[in-house]
Amino acid sequence: MKWTFENGIPIYLQILGRLRTEIASGAYPPGVKLPAVRELALEAGVNPNTMQRAFAELERDGLVYTQRTSGRFVTEDAEVLKNLRKTLSEDVIEEMCTRLMHLGMSREEILSAVQEWAGEASGKAKNM
Amino acid sequence: MAVLECRHLTKRYGKLTALDNIDLLLEPGRIIGLVGPNGSGKTTLIKLAQHLLTPTDGEILIDGIRPGAQTKAIVSYLPDRDFLPAWMDVESLLRFYEDFYEDFDMNKAMQMLQALNIEPRRPFKALSKGTKEKVQLIMTMSRGAKVYLLDEPIAGVDPAARDYILRTIIGNYSENALVLISTHLIADVEPVLDEVIFLKQGHVELHENTDALRERTGMSVDNYFREVYRC
């Protein structure tokens, strides 16, 4: 997928967000080797130092680890990955709820709308 | 240690002050954008670094020494206009560079030409503007220099050629080298830059890490530039 960047947000944070999502979703599965900084910088069309900074943050958060000679790998720690999904999903929920409240919905209305959606979604899944 | 340093650097052309008491410290391992409106002093600064001009006051140092024959061996310069003998074919131009510069990597240059399907036997003058720019950039980036001075490397070329040029700059990144890119096409270059220098009427208006600037202002470097230079 092509890399695009939004205005006004540091580019390393946008890269970090994308890589975190790719790790959470399993696009980069546990234990897999990440591309080299230089390679990914070239693909994304960004400065290698910016990519390096995003990688350093991933490493600090324990999402990737470095093996001295062979490169960087995605963590295999299920707990860390679970926490990552939780953090990312909280962001999505917060954003969604904020937008729904802007539309004038109350907390109760949002909750029942989500339940309704989940019911419909599982109904659709059964019919598939 | 800084690989390009300006101390109270001033350049006057008669009564016109092109650069006014500039201080800068630029370190290796960085890709730095030099931006500002026409006439703000970008090309003057680059020409001073390349010893095409001499300071009126103050000094500019490349790797600790004043520009001259010695610094030309470690500075790779891409001027803002066609500068090669146009009757020569591409391969002869590469050989010319190979003879001229000890740090020129002929294999690397030939590989880059091949990747672009540029016929080495074609005369330079027969190439399109975009291809000319690419060839000039390939020649500039095939040197193992400590400082790369790129004066408007993406002006006047189509978006695909622009993309190629920027990727070539990223692909040649070295932690031992400084790349200084002057441009007014900030939006295109922005993701490639570590730092940006805004020049305004011969002064350094701002010199900052690009991500820090985006965070501080909540704007892209391009948008912030438009704000600072609003007419």
mmCIF file with all atom_site columns, C-alpha atoms in Angstrom, chain A residues 25-89:
data_model
loop_
_atom_site.group_PDB
_atom_site.id
_atom_site.type_symbol
_atom_site.label_atom_id
_atom_site.label_alt_id
_atom_site.label_comp_id
_atom_site.label_asym_id
_atom_site.label_entity_id
_atom_site.label_seq_id
_atom_site.pdbx_PDB_ins_code
_atom_site.Cartn_x
_atom_site.Cartn_y
_atom_site.Cartn_z
_atom_site.occupancy
_atom_site.B_iso_or_equiv
_atom_site.pdbx_formal_charge
_atom_site.auth_seq_id
_atom_site.auth_comp_id
_atom_site.auth_asym_id
_atom_site.auth_atom_id
_atom_site.pdbx_PDB_model_num
ATOM 1  C CA . SER A 1 25 ? -3.346 -6.966  12.523 1.00 0.00 ? 25 SER A CA 1
ATOM 2  C CA . GLY A 1 26 ? -0.754 -9.633  11.825 1.00 0.00 ? 26 GLY A CA 1
ATOM 3  C CA . ALA A 1 27 ? 0.349  -8.094  8.519  1.00 0.00 ? 27 ALA A CA 1
ATOM 4  C CA . TYR A 1 28 ? 3.722  -8.450  10.266 1.00 0.00 ? 28 TYR A CA 1
ATOM 5  C CA . PRO A 1 29 ? 3.080  -11.658 12.234 1.00 0.00 ? 29 PRO A CA 1
ATOM 6  C CA . PRO A 1 30 ? 4.808  -12.500 15.567 1.00 0.00 ? 30 PRO A CA 1
ATOM 7  C CA . GLY A 1 31 ? 8.434  -13.508 15.143 1.00 0.00 ? 31 GLY A CA 1
ATOM 8  C CA . VAL A 1 32 ? 8.721  -12.255 11.584 1.00 0.00 ? 32 VAL A CA 1
ATOM 9  C CA . LYS A 1 33 ? 11.697 -10.191 10.498 1.00 0.00 ? 33 LYS A CA 1
ATOM 10 C CA . LEU A 1 34 ? 11.009 -6.543  9.672  1.00 0.00 ? 34 LEU A CA 1
ATOM 11 C CA . PRO A 1 35 ? 12.495 -4.960  6.552  1.00 0.00 ? 35 PRO A CA 1
ATOM 12 C CA . ALA A 1 36 ? 15.706 -2.982  7.084  1.00 0.00 ? 36 ALA A CA 1
ATOM 13 C CA . VAL A 1 37 ? 15.367 0.710   7.947  1.00 0.00 ? 37 VAL A CA 1
ATOM 14 C CA . ARG A 1 38 ? 16.884 1.785   4.660  1.00 0.00 ? 38 ARG A CA 1
ATOM 15 C CA . GLU A 1 39 ? 14.639 -0.489  2.619  1.00 0.00 ? 39 GLU A CA 1
ATOM 16 C CA . LEU A 1 40 ? 11.443 0.636   4.321  1.00 0.00 ? 40 LEU A CA 1
ATOM 17 C CA . ALA A 1 41 ? 12.523 4.299   4.177  1.00 0.00 ? 41 ALA A CA 1
ATOM 18 C CA . LEU A 1 42 ? 12.927 3.938   0.435  1.00 0.00 ? 42 LEU A CA 1
ATOM 19 C CA . GLU A 1 43 ? 9.521  2.279   0.080  1.00 0.00 ? 43 GLU A CA 1
ATOM 20 C CA . ALA A 1 44 ? 7.837  4.970   2.165  1.00 0.00 ? 44 ALA A CA 1
ATOM 21 C CA . GLY A 1 45 ? 9.790  7.810   0.506  1.00 0.00 ? 45 GLY A CA 1
ATOM 22 C CA . VAL A 1 46 ? 10.985 9.150   3.860  1.00 0.00 ? 46 VAL A CA 1
ATOM 23 C CA . ASN A 1 47 ? 14.243 10.081  5.487  1.00 0.00 ? 47 ASN A CA 1
ATOM 24 C CA . PRO A 1 48 ? 16.058 7.016   6.918  1.00 0.00 ? 48 PRO A CA 1
ATOM 25 C CA . ASN A 1 49 ? 16.555 8.802   10.256 1.00 0.00 ? 49 ASN A CA 1
ATOM 26 C CA . THR A 1 50 ? 12.791 9.309   10.520 1.00 0.00 ? 50 THR A CA 1
ATOM 27 C CA . MET A 1 51 ? 12.193 5.601   9.881  1.00 0.00 ? 51 MET A CA 1
ATOM 28 C CA . GLN A 1 52 ? 14.914 4.750   12.398 1.00 0.00 ? 52 GLN A CA 1
ATOM 29 C CA . ARG A 1 53 ? 13.152 6.871   15.009 1.00 0.00 ? 53 ARG A CA 1
ATOM 30 C CA . ALA A 1 54 ? 9.867  5.006   14.447 1.00 0.00 ? 54 ALA A CA 1
ATOM 31 C CA . PHE A 1 55 ? 11.691 1.678   14.789 1.00 0.00 ? 55 PHE A CA 1
ATOM 32 C CA . ALA A 1 56 ? 13.354 2.839   18.004 1.00 0.00 ? 56 ALA A CA 1
ATOM 33 C CA . GLU A 1 57 ? 9.921  3.664   19.460 1.00 0.00 ? 57 GLU A CA 1
ATOM 34 C CA . LEU A 1 58 ? 8.601  0.216   18.482 1.00 0.00 ? 58 LEU A CA 1
ATOM 35 C CA . GLU A 1 59 ? 11.578 -1.305  20.210 1.00 0.00 ? 59 GLU A CA 1
ATOM 36 C CA . ARG A 1 60 ? 11.116 0.818   23.325 1.00 0.00 ? 60 ARG A CA 1
ATOM 37 C CA . ASP A 1 61 ? 7.502  -0.358  23.543 1.00 0.00 ? 61 ASP A CA 1
ATOM 38 C CA . GLY A 1 62 ? 8.666  -3.969  23.292 1.00 0.00 ? 62 GLY A CA 1
ATOM 39 C CA . LEU A 1 63 ? 6.850  -4.565  19.997 1.00 0.00 ? 63 LEU A CA 1
ATOM 40 C CA . VAL A 1 64 ? 10.037 -5.447  18.179 1.00 0.00 ? 64 VAL A CA 1
ATOM 41 C CA . TYR A 1 65 ? 13.394 -6.709  19.355 1.00 0.00 ? 65 TYR A CA 1
ATOM 42 C CA . THR A 1 66 ? 16.817 -6.561  17.760 1.00 0.00 ? 66 THR A CA 1
ATOM 43 C CA . GLN A 1 67 ? 19.050 -9.540  17.262 1.00 0.00 ? 67 GLN A CA 1
ATOM 44 C CA . ARG A 1 68 ? 22.502 -8.152  17.139 1.00 0.00 ? 68 ARG A CA 1
ATOM 45 C CA . THR A 1 69 ? 23.527 -9.324  13.718 1.00 0.00 ? 69 THR A CA 1
ATOM 46 C CA . SER A 1 70 ? 20.401 -10.502 11.980 1.00 0.00 ? 70 SER A CA 1
ATOM 47 C CA . GLY A 1 71 ? 17.963 -7.592  12.253 1.00 0.00 ? 71 GLY A CA 1
ATOM 48 C CA . ARG A 1 72 ? 14.681 -6.648  13.891 1.00 0.00 ? 72 ARG A CA 1
ATOM 49 C CA . PHE A 1 73 ? 11.859 -9.062  14.661 1.00 0.00 ? 73 PHE A CA 1
ATOM 50 C CA . VAL A 1 74 ? 8.244  -8.685  15.768 1.00 0.00 ? 74 VAL A CA 1
ATOM 51 C CA . THR A 1 75 ? 7.690  -9.750  19.382 1.00 0.00 ? 75 THR A CA 1
ATOM 52 C CA . GLU A 1 76 ? 6.209  -13.170 20.057 1.00 0.00 ? 76 GLU A CA 1
ATOM 53 C CA . ASP A 1 77 ? 4.950  -12.086 23.474 1.00 0.00 ? 77 ASP A CA 1
ATOM 54 C CA . ALA A 1 78 ? 1.177  -12.652 23.285 1.00 0.00 ? 78 ALA A CA 1
ATOM 55 C CA . GLU A 1 79 ? 0.544  -10.361 26.258 1.00 0.00 ? 79 GLU A CA 1
ATOM 56 C CA . VAL A 1 80 ? 2.347  -7.435  24.587 1.00 0.00 ? 80 VAL A CA 1
ATOM 57 C CA . LEU A 1 81 ? 0.370  -7.964  21.369 1.00 0.00 ? 81 LEU A CA 1
ATOM 58 C CA . LYS A 1 82 ? -2.901 -8.187  23.285 1.00 0.00 ? 82 LYS A CA 1
ATOM 59 C CA . ASN A 1 83 ? -2.119 -4.896  25.039 1.00 0.00 ? 83 ASN A CA 1
ATOM 60 C CA . LEU A 1 84 ? -1.271 -3.316  21.705 1.00 0.00 ? 84 LEU A CA 1
ATOM 61 C CA . ARG A 1 85 ? -4.642 -4.312  20.245 1.00 0.00 ? 85 ARG A CA 1
ATOM 62 C CA . LYS A 1 86 ? -6.358 -2.993  23.349 1.00 0.00 ? 86 LYS A CA 1
ATOM 63 C CA . THR A 1 87 ? -4.587 0.368   23.110 1.00 0.00 ? 87 THR A CA 1
ATOM 64 C CA . LEU A 1 88 ? -5.298 0.709   19.402 1.00 0.00 ? 88 LEU A CA 1
ATOM 65 C CA . SER A 1 89 ? -8.951 -0.317  19.798 1.00 0.00 ? 89 SER A CA 1
#
